[in-house]
């Protein structure tokens, strides 16, 4: 038997890309590829790229340039670019970097095996179309390989919101939801393979409206269907838009015990003027009211968010409104970014904020977020949480898992195994994690 070919995938960006990379590896698994952790012994290198912020394309070109030596040594090595930079740049990638054999956009991953075959004949393969079919259905997985206790499952892709700063509607295309029966089937398969927690993924996951037996389903209805899957213990979803936070989803946070008390609900800014210019279609007040309703349904929920500082024409006063909002919400986690111009998006044409000023705002916002994050993590000390163990810790007999609130928790000498869920009493709070003891 011939040696299996080796595939090296490097993944940038969001969890959607992590999921996509797994699917691509599985699809190429069907062509005899096994994954390797090093590009040096690879027969195929795939960069699964992200285009959301900062000179994404430039980083990809410089990364590609580094494979020059490898390709000279190994002429059979194939190099591919996937993800949102592939979608945005298309053919241009092959023009600028002749090392590249294959460019595949996020909607075309099911065609990867054919594309790989084409590269083996010495041709270049390019596909950045937006086909109608469900690519995940075509990406049949390798049967029944065991996997870790947590997994992502894409239920929805694309976005119709067109926030003025964002490339996603252009790179991932219009909002498309997968039919519910396929998602439920995939969830059952994951559980059979050892998964106990599933995070439902979508750029606008709560806009989910996939076909169900009696017409389109909401995300909450889908969650209730997944709630019935035996052996699945935890459900999460990300990323949500405030405008799609429907009543049934808010209610599910109070009534569905498998739905974890953690919600990533980006607001982006606290000034109504800026929110309007961002085309966000919610105000600071409507967002705060929404959080009040979510907390009424599930008082201990931990909130998470995304922020952009230095959006075009943001004044110090606008920025203060963001700080006020953060102070009111108190996020357990929050991701904040300096605005970065994305060519082709409406905000790119507007007067930009002085970069030094934007840096200063980012630092002030991050200091506040870090303080809240720390307070919320510290407030867990003395409480009982449930922990799903994901891996062994750095020390003997130590296991690491996640609480329902997504805090990392270390436990020593518990005898717990990967995949176990245990009640744990938190005894201390460290730099980035909690330590606890299993309650017997
Ligand atoms: N500049 C900075 N941050 C951005 N994001 C999206 N586009 C941009 C941009 N052009 C941030 C938003 C989004 C997160 C995934 O990335 O906060 O929620
Ligand atoms: Fe981008 Fe806005 Fe859509 Fe989120 S909701 S993916 S920020 S356009």
Coordinates of C-alpha atoms and ligand atoms in Angstrom, one line a residue:
X1 CA 0.0 0.0 0.0
X2 CA 1.2 3.5 -0.8
X3 CA 2.0 5.9 2.0
X4 CA -1.0 8.2 2.8
X5 CA -0.6 11.7 1.4
X6 CA -0.2 14.4 4.1
X7 CA -2.3 17.5 4.4
X8 CA -1.3 20.6 6.4
X9 CA -4.1 23.1 7.1
X10 CA -3.5 26.4 8.8
X11 CA -6.7 28.1 10.0
X12 CA -7.2 31.8 10.6
X13 CA -10.1 33.7 12.0
X14 CA -13.4 32.6 13.3
X15 CA -14.9 29.3 14.5
X16 CA -16.7 28.9 11.2
X17 CA -13.3 28.5 9.6
X18 CA -12.3 25.9 12.3
X19 CA -15.4 23.9 11.3
X20 CA -14.8 24.4 7.6
X21 CA -11.1 23.2 8.0
X22 CA -12.4 20.0 9.7
X23 CA -14.8 19.4 6.9
X24 CA -12.1 20.0 4.2
X25 CA -9.7 17.6 6.0
X26 CA -12.5 15.0 6.0
X27 CA -13.2 15.5 2.4
X28 CA -9.6 15.1 1.4
X29 CA -9.4 12.2 3.8
X30 CA -11.6 10.4 1.3
X31 CA -8.7 11.0 -1.2
X32 CA -6.2 9.3 1.1
X33 CA -4.9 12.4 2.9
X34 CA -4.1 12.4 6.6
X35 CA -3.4 15.6 8.5
X36 CA 0.0 16.6 9.6
X37 CA 1.0 19.3 12.0
X38 CA 4.0 20.6 10.0
X39 CA 4.1 22.1 6.5
X40 CA 7.5 20.5 6.0
X41 CA 6.2 17.0 5.3
X42 CA 3.0 18.0 3.6
X43 CA 1.9 16.9 0.1
X44 CA -0.7 19.6 0.3
X45 CA -0.8 22.9 2.2
X46 CA -4.1 24.7 2.6
X47 CA -4.4 28.2 4.2
X48 CA -8.0 28.7 5.4
X49 CA -8.0 32.5 5.5
X50 CA -9.9 35.3 7.2
X51 CA -10.6 38.7 5.6
X52 CA -12.4 40.5 8.5
X53 CA -9.7 42.8 9.7
X54 CA -6.3 44.3 9.0
X55 CA -4.2 43.6 6.0
X56 CA -5.5 40.1 5.7
X57 CA -4.6 39.5 2.1
X58 CA -1.0 40.9 2.7
X59 CA -0.5 38.4 5.5
X60 CA -1.6 35.5 3.2
X61 CA 0.8 36.6 0.5
X62 CA 3.7 36.8 3.0
X63 CA 2.8 33.4 4.4
X64 CA 2.6 31.9 0.9
X65 CA 6.0 33.3 0.1
X66 CA 7.5 31.3 2.9
X67 CA 6.6 28.1 1.1
X68 CA 8.8 28.9 -1.8
X69 CA 11.7 26.8 -0.6
X70 CA 9.5 23.8 0.2
X71 CA 7.9 23.8 -3.2
X72 CA 11.4 24.0 -4.9
X73 CA 12.4 20.9 -3.0
X74 CA 9.2 19.1 -3.6
X75 CA 7.6 19.9 -6.9
X76 CA 4.6 17.7 -6.2
X77 CA 3.6 19.8 -3.2
X78 CA 0.3 21.5 -3.9
X79 CA -0.6 24.8 -2.2
X80 CA -4.2 26.0 -1.8
X81 CA -5.9 29.1 -0.4
X82 CA -9.4 28.7 1.0
X83 CA -11.6 31.0 3.1
X84 CA -12.7 34.6 2.8
X85 CA -9.4 36.0 1.3
X86 CA -9.8 33.3 -1.4
X87 CA -13.3 34.5 -2.0
X88 CA -12.4 38.2 -2.1
X89 CA -9.2 37.9 -4.2
X90 CA -10.0 34.9 -6.4
X91 CA -7.8 34.6 -9.5
X92 CA -5.7 37.5 -8.3
X93 CA -4.0 35.2 -5.8
X94 CA -2.6 32.9 -8.6
X95 CA -1.5 36.0 -10.5
X96 CA 0.4 37.4 -7.6
X97 CA 1.7 34.2 -6.2
X98 CA 2.4 31.5 -8.9
X99 CA 3.2 29.0 -6.2
X100 CA -0.6 28.6 -5.6
X101 CA -2.3 25.7 -7.3
X102 CA -5.8 26.0 -5.9
X103 CA -8.1 28.8 -4.8
X104 CA -11.4 27.7 -3.2
X105 CA -14.1 30.0 -1.8
X106 CA -16.1 29.1 1.3
X107 CA -19.1 28.0 -0.7
X108 CA -17.2 25.5 -2.8
X109 CA -15.5 23.2 -0.4
X110 CA -17.5 20.2 -1.5
X111 CA -15.7 20.5 -4.8
X112 CA -12.3 20.2 -3.1
X113 CA -11.7 16.5 -4.0
X114 CA -12.2 17.2 -7.7
X115 CA -10.1 20.3 -7.5
X116 CA -7.3 18.4 -5.8
X117 CA -7.4 15.9 -8.6
X118 CA -7.1 18.6 -11.2
X119 CA -4.0 20.0 -9.5
X120 CA -2.4 16.5 -9.7
X121 CA -2.6 16.8 -13.5
X122 CA -0.6 20.0 -13.3
X123 CA -3.4 22.3 -13.8
X124 CA -4.6 25.2 -11.5
X125 CA -8.0 24.9 -9.9
X126 CA -10.2 27.9 -9.0
X127 CA -13.7 28.0 -7.6
X128 CA -15.2 31.0 -5.9
X129 CA -18.9 30.6 -7.0
X130 CA -21.9 30.7 -4.8
X131 CA -23.7 27.5 -5.7
X132 CA -27.2 26.7 -4.5
X133 CA -26.6 23.3 -3.0
X134 CA -25.8 22.5 0.7
X135 CA -22.0 22.1 0.6
X136 CA -21.9 20.3 4.0
X137 CA -24.2 17.5 2.6
X138 CA -21.7 16.9 -0.1
X139 CA -18.8 17.0 2.3
X140 CA -19.3 13.5 3.6
X141 CA -17.3 12.8 6.7
X142 CA -15.1 9.8 7.3
X143 CA -17.2 7.4 9.2
X144 CA -17.3 7.2 12.9
X145 CA -13.8 8.4 13.9
X146 CA -13.8 9.1 17.6
X147 CA -13.5 12.8 18.5
X148 CA -13.3 15.2 21.5
X149 CA -16.3 16.1 23.7
X150 CA -17.0 19.5 22.0
X151 CA -17.7 20.3 18.4
X152 CA -18.9 23.0 16.1
X153 CA -21.8 22.5 13.8
X154 CA -22.6 25.1 11.1
X155 CA -26.3 25.7 10.8
X156 CA -26.4 29.0 8.9
X157 CA -24.0 30.9 6.7
X158 CA -23.7 34.4 5.2
X159 CA -25.3 37.6 6.2
X160 CA -27.8 40.1 4.8
X161 CA -27.2 42.8 7.3
X162 CA -24.5 44.8 5.5
X163 CA -23.0 46.6 8.5
X164 CA -21.1 49.5 6.9
X165 CA -17.6 48.1 8.1
X166 CA -18.0 44.4 7.3
X167 CA -16.9 42.2 4.4
X168 CA -18.9 39.1 5.4
X169 CA -21.9 39.8 3.2
X170 CA -19.5 40.0 0.3
X171 CA -17.2 37.0 1.1
X172 CA -19.7 34.6 2.6
X173 CA -22.7 35.8 0.6
X174 CA -26.4 36.0 1.4
X175 CA -27.9 34.4 4.5
X176 CA -28.6 30.7 3.9
X177 CA -29.9 28.3 6.6
X178 CA -29.4 24.5 6.4
X179 CA -32.5 22.3 6.7
X180 CA -33.2 21.1 10.3
X181 CA -33.2 17.3 9.5
X182 CA -29.6 17.5 8.2
X183 CA -28.4 19.4 11.3
X184 CA -30.1 16.9 13.6
X185 CA -28.6 14.0 11.8
X186 CA -25.2 15.6 12.0
X187 CA -25.7 16.2 15.7
X188 CA -26.6 12.6 16.3
X189 CA -23.5 11.5 14.4
X190 CA -21.3 13.8 16.5
X191 CA -22.8 12.4 19.7
X192 CA -22.1 8.8 18.5
X193 CA -18.5 9.9 18.0
X194 CA -18.2 11.1 21.6
X195 CA -19.3 14.7 21.4
X196 CA -21.3 16.0 24.4
X197 CA -21.4 19.7 23.6
X198 CA -22.3 21.3 20.3
X199 CA -21.8 24.9 19.4
X200 CA -24.2 25.9 16.6
X201 CA -22.4 28.3 14.2
X202 CA -23.5 31.0 11.8
X203 CA -22.5 34.5 11.0
X204 CA -26.0 35.4 12.0
X205 CA -27.0 32.3 13.8
X206 CA -30.1 33.6 15.4
X207 CA -31.5 34.6 12.0
X208 CA -31.7 30.8 11.4
X209 CA -34.8 29.8 9.5
X210 CA -34.0 26.4 8.0
X211 CA -36.7 24.1 6.6
X212 CA -38.3 21.9 9.1
X213 CA -41.2 19.3 8.8
X214 CA -43.8 22.0 9.3
X215 CA -42.2 24.9 7.5
X216 CA -39.3 27.1 8.5
X217 CA -37.9 26.7 12.0
X218 CA -36.5 29.3 14.3
X219 CA -33.2 28.8 16.1
X220 CA -35.1 28.2 19.3
X221 CA -37.2 25.5 17.7
X222 CA -34.0 23.9 16.3
X223 CA -32.5 24.0 19.8
X224 CA -35.5 22.3 21.3
X225 CA -35.1 19.5 18.7
X226 CA -31.5 19.1 19.6
X227 CA -32.5 19.1 23.3
X228 CA -34.1 15.7 22.5
X229 CA -30.8 14.1 21.3
X230 CA -29.8 11.6 23.9
X231 CA -26.2 12.0 25.0
X232 CA -25.9 15.6 23.9
X233 CA -25.6 17.5 27.1
X234 CA -24.8 21.1 26.2
X235 CA -25.8 23.4 23.4
X236 CA -24.3 26.8 22.6
X237 CA -24.7 29.1 19.6
X238 CA -22.7 31.9 18.0
X239 CA -22.8 34.7 16.6
X240 CA -26.1 36.5 17.2
X241 CA -27.4 39.8 16.0
X242 CA -29.5 41.9 18.5
X243 CA -32.2 42.3 15.9
X244 CA -32.8 38.6 15.6
X245 CA -33.0 37.9 19.3
X246 CA -36.6 36.5 19.1
X247 CA -38.9 35.9 22.1
X248 CA -38.7 32.1 21.8
X249 CA -34.9 32.2 21.9
X250 CA -34.8 34.5 25.0
X251 CA -37.3 32.2 26.6
X252 CA -35.3 29.1 25.8
X253 CA -32.4 30.5 27.8
X254 CA -34.7 30.2 30.9
X255 CA -36.3 26.9 30.1
X256 CA -33.9 24.7 28.1
X257 CA -31.5 23.1 30.5
X258 CA -29.1 22.0 27.8
X259 CA -28.8 25.6 26.5
X260 CA -25.7 27.1 28.3
X261 CA -26.0 30.4 30.1
X262 CA -23.6 32.3 27.9
X263 CA -24.5 34.6 25.0
X264 CA -22.3 36.3 22.5
X265 CA -24.3 39.3 21.3
X266 CA -22.2 42.0 19.6
X267 CA -23.3 45.6 19.9
X268 CA -20.2 47.2 18.2
X269 CA -20.7 50.7 19.7
X270 CA -22.7 52.6 22.3
X271 CA -23.4 55.8 20.4
X272 CA -26.6 55.9 18.4
X273 CA -25.0 58.2 15.8
X274 CA -22.3 55.7 15.2
X275 CA -24.6 52.7 15.3
X276 CA -26.7 54.4 12.7
X277 CA -23.7 55.0 10.5
X278 CA -22.7 51.4 11.0
X279 CA -26.1 50.4 9.6
X280 CA -26.7 48.4 12.8
X281 CA -30.5 49.0 13.0
X282 CA -30.5 49.0 16.8
X283 CA -29.9 51.7 19.4
X284 CA -27.9 51.5 22.6
X285 CA -31.2 51.7 24.5
X286 CA -32.9 48.9 22.5
X287 CA -29.8 46.8 23.1
X288 CA -29.8 47.4 26.8
X289 CA -33.5 46.6 27.0
X290 CA -32.9 43.4 25.2
X291 CA -30.2 42.4 27.7
X292 CA -32.6 43.2 30.5
X293 CA -35.1 40.7 29.0
X294 CA -32.5 38.1 28.5
X295 CA -31.3 38.5 32.1
X296 CA -34.9 38.3 33.3
X297 CA -35.1 34.9 31.6
X298 CA -31.7 33.7 32.8
X299 CA -30.3 35.9 35.6
X300 CA -26.9 34.2 35.8
X301 CA -26.2 34.5 32.0
X302 CA -22.7 35.6 31.1
X303 CA -22.7 38.1 28.2
X304 CA -20.1 38.5 25.6
X305 CA -19.7 41.1 22.8
X306 CA -17.7 42.6 20.0
X307 CA -16.7 46.3 19.8
X308 CA -15.2 48.5 17.1
X309 CA -13.5 51.7 18.2
X310 CA -12.4 54.5 15.9
X311 CA -15.2 53.9 13.3
X312 CA -15.1 56.8 10.8
X313 CA -16.2 60.1 12.5
X314 CA -16.3 58.6 16.0
X315 CA -15.8 61.5 18.5
X316 CA -14.5 61.2 22.1
X317 CA -18.2 61.7 23.1
X318 CA -19.3 58.8 20.9
X319 CA -16.6 56.7 22.4
X320 CA -17.7 57.7 26.0
X321 CA -21.1 56.3 25.1
X322 CA -19.5 52.9 24.3
X323 CA -17.7 53.0 27.7
X324 CA -21.1 53.8 29.4
X325 CA -22.8 50.9 27.7
X326 CA -20.0 48.5 28.7
X327 CA -20.2 49.7 32.2
X328 CA -23.9 49.0 32.3
X329 CA -23.7 45.5 30.7
X330 CA -20.6 44.2 32.3
X331 CA -19.4 41.6 29.8
X332 CA -17.8 38.3 30.9
X333 CA -15.9 38.3 27.7
X334 CA -15.6 40.9 25.0
X335 CA -13.6 41.3 21.8
X336 CA -12.6 44.8 20.8
X337 CA -11.0 45.9 17.6
X338 CA -9.7 49.1 16.1
X339 CA -11.7 49.9 13.0
X340 CA -9.8 48.7 9.9
X341 CA -10.8 49.9 6.4
X342 CA -12.2 47.1 4.2
X343 CA -12.1 48.2 0.6
X344 CA -15.5 48.0 -1.0
X345 CA -17.5 48.5 2.2
X346 CA -19.4 51.8 2.6
X347 CA -17.4 53.0 5.7
X348 CA -14.2 52.8 3.7
X349 CA -15.2 56.0 1.9
X350 CA -15.8 58.1 5.1
X351 CA -13.4 60.4 7.1
X352 CA -11.2 58.2 9.2
X353 CA -10.3 58.7 12.9
X354 CA -6.7 59.6 13.7
X355 CA -5.0 56.2 14.3
X356 CA -3.2 57.3 17.5
X357 CA -6.6 58.4 18.9
X358 CA -8.2 55.1 18.0
X359 CA -5.3 53.2 19.7
X360 CA -5.8 55.2 22.8
X361 CA -9.6 54.5 22.8
X362 CA -8.9 50.8 22.3
X363 CA -6.6 50.7 25.3
X364 CA -9.2 52.4 27.5
X365 CA -12.0 50.1 26.4
X366 CA -9.9 47.0 26.8
X367 CA -8.9 48.1 30.3
X368 CA -12.5 48.4 31.3
X369 CA -13.5 45.1 29.7
X370 CA -10.6 43.3 31.4
X371 CA -11.6 44.7 34.7
X372 CA -15.2 43.4 34.3
X373 CA -14.0 40.1 32.9
X374 CA -11.9 39.6 36.0
X375 CA -14.6 40.6 38.4
X376 CA -17.0 38.1 36.9
X377 CA -14.5 35.4 36.9
X378 CA -13.5 36.1 40.5
X379 CA -17.2 36.1 41.5
X380 CA -17.3 32.4 40.6
X381 CA -15.1 31.6 43.7
X382 CA -17.2 29.7 46.2
X383 CA -19.9 28.8 43.6
X384 CA -20.8 25.4 42.2
X385 CA -20.5 25.0 38.5
X386 CA -20.7 22.1 36.1
X387 CA -17.6 21.3 34.2
X388 CA -17.2 19.3 30.9
X389 CA -13.6 18.0 30.9
X390 CA -11.9 18.5 27.6
X391 CA -8.2 17.6 28.1
X392 CA -5.5 16.7 30.6
X393 CA -3.9 19.7 32.4
X394 CA -0.2 20.5 32.5
X395 CA 0.3 18.8 35.9
X396 CA -0.1 15.2 37.1
X397 CA -3.7 14.2 37.7
X398 CA -4.9 17.6 36.5
X399 CA -7.9 17.9 34.1
X400 CA -9.2 21.0 32.4
X401 CA -12.7 21.7 31.2
X402 CA -15.2 24.5 30.7
X403 CA -18.0 25.6 33.0
X404 CA -21.4 26.4 31.7
X405 CA -20.3 30.0 31.6
X406 CA -17.3 29.1 29.4
X407 CA -14.7 29.7 32.1
X408 CA -11.7 27.3 31.9
X409 CA -11.6 25.3 35.1
X410 CA -8.7 23.2 36.4
X411 CA -9.3 20.3 38.8
X412 CA -6.6 18.1 40.3
X413 CA -6.8 14.5 41.6
X414 CA -10.5 14.1 40.7
X415 CA -10.1 10.9 38.6
X416 CA -12.3 12.6 36.0
X417 CA -11.8 11.6 32.4
X418 CA -12.2 13.5 29.1
X419 CA -15.8 13.9 28.3
X420 CA -17.0 13.6 31.9
X421 CA -19.3 16.3 33.3
X422 CA -19.0 17.0 37.0
X423 CA -20.2 19.4 39.6
X424 CA -17.3 21.4 40.8
X425 CA -16.8 23.9 43.6
X426 CA -14.6 26.8 42.6
X427 CA -11.9 27.5 45.1
X428 CA -9.7 30.1 43.3
X429 CA -9.5 32.4 40.4
X430 CA -6.2 32.7 38.4
X431 CA -5.0 34.8 35.5
X432 CA -7.1 33.1 32.8
X433 CA -8.8 30.3 34.6
X434 CA -10.5 29.0 37.7
X435 CA -9.5 26.1 40.0
X436 CA -12.0 23.9 41.7
X437 CA -12.7 20.6 43.4
X438 CA -15.1 17.9 42.3
X439 CA -18.1 17.6 44.6
X440 CA -18.7 14.0 45.5
Ligands
LIG1 N1 -12.8 46.6 11.4 C1 -12.7 46.2 12.7 N2 -13.4 45.3 13.2 C2 -14.3 44.6 12.4 N3 -15.1 43.6 12.7 C3 -15.8 43.3 11.5 N4 -15.3 44.1 10.5 C4 -14.4 45.0 11.1 C5 -13.6 46.0 10.6 N5 -13.7 46.4 9.3 C6 -15.3 43.0 14.0 C7 -16.8 43.2 14.5 C8 -17.4 41.8 14.3 C9 -16.1 40.9 14.6 C10 -16.2 39.5 14.1 O1 -15.1 41.6 13.9 O2 -16.7 43.6 15.8 O3 -18.4 41.6 15.2
LIG2 FE1 -20.8 41.6 9.4 FE2 -22.8 43.0 10.5 FE3 -23.3 40.7 9.1 FE4 -22.1 40.6 11.5 S1 -24.2 41.4 11.1 S2 -21.5 39.5 9.7 S3 -20.9 42.5 11.5 S4 -22.5 42.6 8.3

